[in-house]
Short mmCIF file of C-alpha atoms in Angstrom, two decimals:
data_model
loop_
_atom_site.label_atom_id
_atom_site.label_comp_id
_atom_site.label_asym_id
_atom_site.label_seq_id
_atom_site.Cartn_x
_atom_site.Cartn_y
_atom_site.Cartn_z
CA UNK A 679 -46.84 -52.03 -5.53
CA UNK A 680 -48.37 -48.91 -6.35
CA UNK A 681 -50.32 -51.65 -9.23
CA UNK A 682 -52.14 -52.87 -6.84
CA UNK A 683 -53.80 -49.85 -4.76
CA UNK A 684 -56.76 -48.24 -6.32
CA UNK A 685 -56.05 -45.28 -3.28
CA UNK A 686 -55.79 -40.96 -3.83
CA UNK A 687 -55.71 -39.07 -1.69
CA UNK A 688 -58.56 -38.64 0.62
CA UNK A 689 -59.33 -38.06 4.22
CA UNK A 690 -60.94 -41.70 5.14
CA UNK A 691 -59.76 -44.96 3.82
CA UNK A 692 -61.93 -45.85 0.61
CA UNK A 693 -63.29 -49.89 1.16
CA UNK A 694 -61.51 -51.43 -1.49
CA UNK A 695 -61.47 -55.01 -2.38
CA UNK A 696 -58.03 -55.71 -3.06
CA UNK A 697 -58.32 -59.41 -4.73
CA UNK A 698 -56.15 -61.16 -7.09
CA UNK A 699 -59.13 -61.03 -8.56
CA UNK A 700 -60.91 -57.23 -7.95
CA UNK A 701 -58.04 -55.59 -6.62
CA UNK A 702 -56.87 -52.71 -9.78
CA UNK A 703 -54.75 -49.66 -10.82
CA UNK A 704 -56.73 -46.61 -11.35
CA UNK A 705 -56.95 -45.45 -14.25
CA UNK A 706 -54.98 -42.21 -13.64
CA UNK A 707 -52.96 -43.01 -10.74
CA UNK A 708 -51.42 -40.78 -8.26
CA UNK A 709 -48.55 -39.04 -8.81
CA UNK A 710 -46.86 -40.79 -6.05
CA UNK A 711 -47.90 -43.76 -7.44
CA UNK A 712 -46.39 -43.48 -10.85
CA UNK A 713 -42.81 -42.15 -9.64
CA UNK A 714 -42.87 -45.61 -7.89
CA UNK A 715 -43.89 -47.71 -11.02
CA UNK A 716 -40.88 -45.96 -12.84
CA UNK A 717 -38.19 -47.05 -10.20
CA UNK A 718 -39.15 -50.43 -10.48
CA UNK A 719 -38.13 -52.82 -13.36
CA UNK A 720 -41.11 -55.41 -15.17
CA UNK A 721 -39.65 -58.20 -13.22
CA UNK A 722 -40.20 -56.55 -10.20
CA UNK A 723 -43.23 -55.83 -10.00
CA UNK A 724 -44.16 -59.13 -11.70
CA UNK A 725 -42.94 -60.55 -8.22
CA UNK A 726 -44.42 -58.12 -5.83
CA UNK A 727 -47.65 -58.67 -7.40
CA UNK A 728 -47.52 -62.45 -7.17
CA UNK A 729 -46.51 -61.40 -3.49
CA UNK A 730 -49.48 -59.60 -2.80
CA UNK A 731 -52.18 -61.80 -4.55
CA UNK A 732 -50.97 -64.77 -2.07
CA UNK A 733 -51.60 -62.92 0.45
CA UNK A 734 -54.63 -61.95 -0.47
CA UNK A 735 -55.86 -65.05 -1.16
CA UNK A 736 -54.70 -66.44 1.90
CA UNK A 737 -56.59 -63.57 3.83
CA UNK A 738 -59.68 -63.31 2.24
CA UNK A 739 -59.60 -61.88 -0.79
CA UNK A 740 -62.93 -59.39 0.20
CA UNK A 741 -61.36 -58.32 3.10
CA UNK A 742 -60.83 -54.20 2.83
CA UNK A 743 -56.71 -54.46 3.56
CA UNK A 744 -57.01 -51.99 6.83
CA UNK A 745 -58.50 -54.56 8.37
CA UNK A 746 -55.82 -57.14 7.64
CA UNK A 747 -53.55 -57.51 11.37
CA UNK A 748 -50.32 -58.21 11.90
CA UNK A 749 -51.29 -62.50 13.19
CA UNK A 750 -52.63 -62.51 10.02
CA UNK A 751 -49.08 -61.14 8.70
CA UNK A 752 -47.04 -62.69 10.27
CA UNK A 753 -48.63 -66.42 9.66
CA UNK A 754 -48.40 -65.59 6.15
CA UNK A 755 -45.02 -64.72 6.52
CA UNK A 756 -44.40 -67.13 8.38
CA UNK A 757 -44.48 -70.22 4.93
CA UNK A 758 -40.61 -68.46 4.90
CA UNK A 759 -39.03 -69.35 7.78
CA UNK A 760 -37.09 -72.71 6.54
CA UNK A 761 -36.54 -70.72 3.13
CA UNK A 762 -32.96 -68.74 3.12
CA UNK A 763 -33.21 -65.10 4.75
CA UNK A 764 -33.01 -63.54 2.18
CA UNK A 765 -36.46 -64.90 0.75
CA UNK A 766 -38.20 -63.98 3.41
CA UNK A 767 -36.09 -60.72 3.80
CA UNK A 768 -38.32 -59.92 0.66
CA UNK A 769 -41.47 -61.15 1.19
CA UNK A 770 -41.48 -58.54 4.74
CA UNK A 771 -40.36 -55.32 2.91
CA UNK A 772 -43.35 -56.40 -0.05
CA UNK A 773 -45.45 -56.38 2.32
CA UNK A 774 -44.35 -52.89 4.58
CA UNK A 775 -43.84 -50.94 1.40
CA UNK A 776 -47.60 -52.12 0.36
CA UNK A 777 -49.03 -51.40 3.70
CA UNK A 778 -46.86 -47.89 3.82
CA UNK A 779 -48.17 -46.14 0.28
CA UNK A 780 -51.86 -47.53 1.56
CA UNK A 781 -51.11 -45.40 4.18
CA UNK A 782 -49.40 -43.43 2.53
CA UNK A 783 -51.88 -42.61 0.68
CA UNK A 784 -54.82 -42.77 3.27
CA UNK A 785 -56.41 -45.91 3.00
CA UNK A 786 -55.58 -47.32 5.02
CA UNK A 787 -54.94 -45.26 9.89
CA UNK A 788 -52.30 -47.92 10.89
CA UNK A 789 -49.79 -50.97 8.84
CA UNK A 790 -50.39 -53.85 10.01
CA UNK A 791 -47.03 -54.31 9.43
CA UNK A 792 -45.51 -51.95 11.61
CA UNK A 793 -44.29 -53.66 14.52
CA UNK A 794 -42.53 -56.54 11.98
CA UNK A 795 -39.35 -56.19 11.50
CA UNK A 796 -37.05 -57.99 8.16
CA UNK A 797 -34.82 -60.25 9.06
CA UNK A 798 -31.06 -58.91 8.89
CA UNK A 799 -28.91 -59.35 6.18
CA UNK A 800 -24.92 -60.43 6.08
CA UNK A 801 -23.59 -57.47 4.17
CA UNK A 802 -21.92 -58.71 0.49
CA UNK A 803 -18.52 -58.98 1.86
CA UNK A 804 -19.62 -61.40 5.20
CA UNK A 805 -21.94 -63.49 2.67
CA UNK A 806 -20.04 -66.89 2.00
CA UNK A 807 -19.94 -66.39 -2.01
CA UNK A 808 -18.65 -68.62 -4.70
CA UNK A 809 -15.49 -66.87 -6.08
CA UNK A 810 -13.11 -68.32 -9.39
CA UNK A 811 -9.48 -67.89 -9.20
CA UNK A 812 -7.11 -66.55 -11.37
CA UNK A 813 -6.52 -69.76 -13.33
CA UNK A 814 -9.77 -71.04 -13.50
CA UNK A 815 -10.66 -67.69 -15.93
CA UNK A 816 -8.08 -68.58 -17.98
CA UNK A 817 -9.10 -72.55 -17.96
CA UNK A 818 -12.55 -70.94 -19.05
CA UNK A 819 -10.98 -68.74 -21.83
CA UNK A 820 -9.38 -71.53 -23.66
CA UNK A 821 -11.98 -73.75 -23.36
CA UNK A 822 -13.40 -71.39 -25.75
CA UNK A 823 -15.30 -72.78 -29.16
CA UNK A 824 -16.13 -70.00 -31.08
CA UNK A 825 -15.81 -66.13 -30.10
CA UNK A 826 -19.85 -65.70 -29.49
CA UNK A 827 -18.08 -67.81 -26.08
CA UNK A 828 -15.39 -66.01 -25.38
CA UNK A 829 -17.40 -62.81 -25.59
CA UNK A 830 -19.24 -63.59 -23.33
CA UNK A 831 -16.38 -64.59 -21.28
CA UNK A 832 -14.18 -61.90 -22.29
CA UNK A 833 -16.90 -59.40 -20.77
CA UNK A 834 -18.36 -61.11 -17.10
CA UNK A 835 -14.03 -61.41 -16.47
CA UNK A 836 -13.33 -57.84 -17.06
CA UNK A 837 -15.57 -56.37 -16.71
CA UNK A 838 -18.53 -57.59 -13.57
CA UNK A 839 -21.26 -57.10 -14.26
CA UNK A 840 -24.43 -58.95 -13.53
CA UNK A 841 -25.82 -61.78 -15.97
CA UNK A 842 -28.66 -59.74 -16.25
CA UNK A 843 -27.50 -56.93 -17.77
CA UNK A 844 -24.80 -58.48 -19.76
CA UNK A 845 -27.23 -60.20 -21.86
CA UNK A 846 -28.52 -57.05 -22.22
CA UNK A 847 -25.52 -55.48 -23.56
CA UNK A 848 -26.63 -54.72 -27.26
CA UNK A 849 -23.68 -53.50 -30.15
CA UNK A 850 -25.69 -49.49 -29.77
CA UNK A 851 -24.61 -50.01 -25.74
CA UNK A 852 -20.47 -50.39 -27.13
CA UNK A 853 -19.19 -47.46 -27.82
CA UNK A 854 -15.34 -47.80 -28.74
CA UNK A 855 -14.11 -45.13 -29.58
CA UNK A 856 -14.53 -44.06 -25.73
CA UNK A 857 -13.85 -47.93 -25.16
CA UNK A 858 -16.83 -48.11 -23.33
CA UNK A 859 -19.59 -50.15 -22.35
CA UNK A 860 -23.21 -49.32 -20.35
CA UNK A 861 -25.24 -52.21 -18.51
CA UNK A 862 -28.80 -51.73 -17.82
CA UNK A 863 -28.35 -52.78 -14.03
CA UNK A 864 -30.45 -53.65 -10.86
CA UNK A 865 -32.84 -51.48 -10.24
CA UNK A 866 -33.40 -49.77 -13.88
CA UNK A 867 -29.63 -48.11 -13.05
CA UNK A 868 -27.57 -47.08 -16.71
CA UNK A 869 -23.57 -47.99 -15.90
CA UNK A 870 -20.81 -46.81 -17.84
CA UNK A 871 -18.01 -48.90 -17.53
CA UNK A 872 -14.18 -48.17 -18.83
CA UNK A 873 -13.20 -51.73 -21.25
CA UNK A 874 -9.43 -52.74 -20.99
CA UNK A 875 -7.25 -52.54 -23.44
CA UNK A 876 -7.45 -56.18 -24.31
CA UNK A 877 -11.25 -56.55 -24.80
CA UNK A 878 -11.48 -52.84 -26.81
CA UNK A 879 -9.48 -54.62 -29.50
CA UNK A 880 -10.66 -57.99 -29.60
CA UNK A 881 -14.32 -56.05 -30.42
CA UNK A 882 -12.92 -53.96 -32.78
CA UNK A 883 -11.33 -57.12 -34.24
CA UNK A 884 -14.58 -58.57 -34.09
CA UNK A 885 -17.07 -55.43 -35.86
CA UNK A 886 -14.11 -55.28 -38.47
CA UNK A 887 -14.63 -58.76 -39.38
CA UNK A 888 -18.06 -58.61 -39.90
CA UNK A 889 -17.89 -55.07 -41.93
CA UNK A 890 -18.48 -55.65 -45.27
CA UNK A 891 -15.12 -55.68 -47.67
#
């Protein structure tokens, strides 16, 4: 979020344009900005940027952020009233954090999102999610036609990472001696998971088969 602010702490708000064509990050961001950016993945920053540029285009590119009203925020968010709750929650969170950031940096005095609440999302255990039975997992293993398909199903079935985390795994992330696999999970988290003996044995055979004789 900080990449869309030219903000630094000051005694009074700056008169800053924040349209998608003119609202730019400073060449030397404030420490709080740098910390915020480090906690966000590149994909998350792109998503927040897209949302904020949409918002700026709707409320008026040359309007100072301190002039934005709660009504304008609600009007923008109403476009996603019929979307999934998680989608609306994403847009609300993005605007809330953006204006909170500007307030903390001294660019605005109050946040127009202060009284707008993020919709409640059901806990993971209460959501209607697609589950896979033991028989279905066995059928997926049986349907594999080569070692790449078998490896993909094995990593997902045995370790349960997010699909993006699984796709980013490289050979350097696998430690056969310790029997662990490292994943880059959501939010930049690094998670090291122990592998079952079956998966370690399978990976060991693959490594041995690819090694020169």
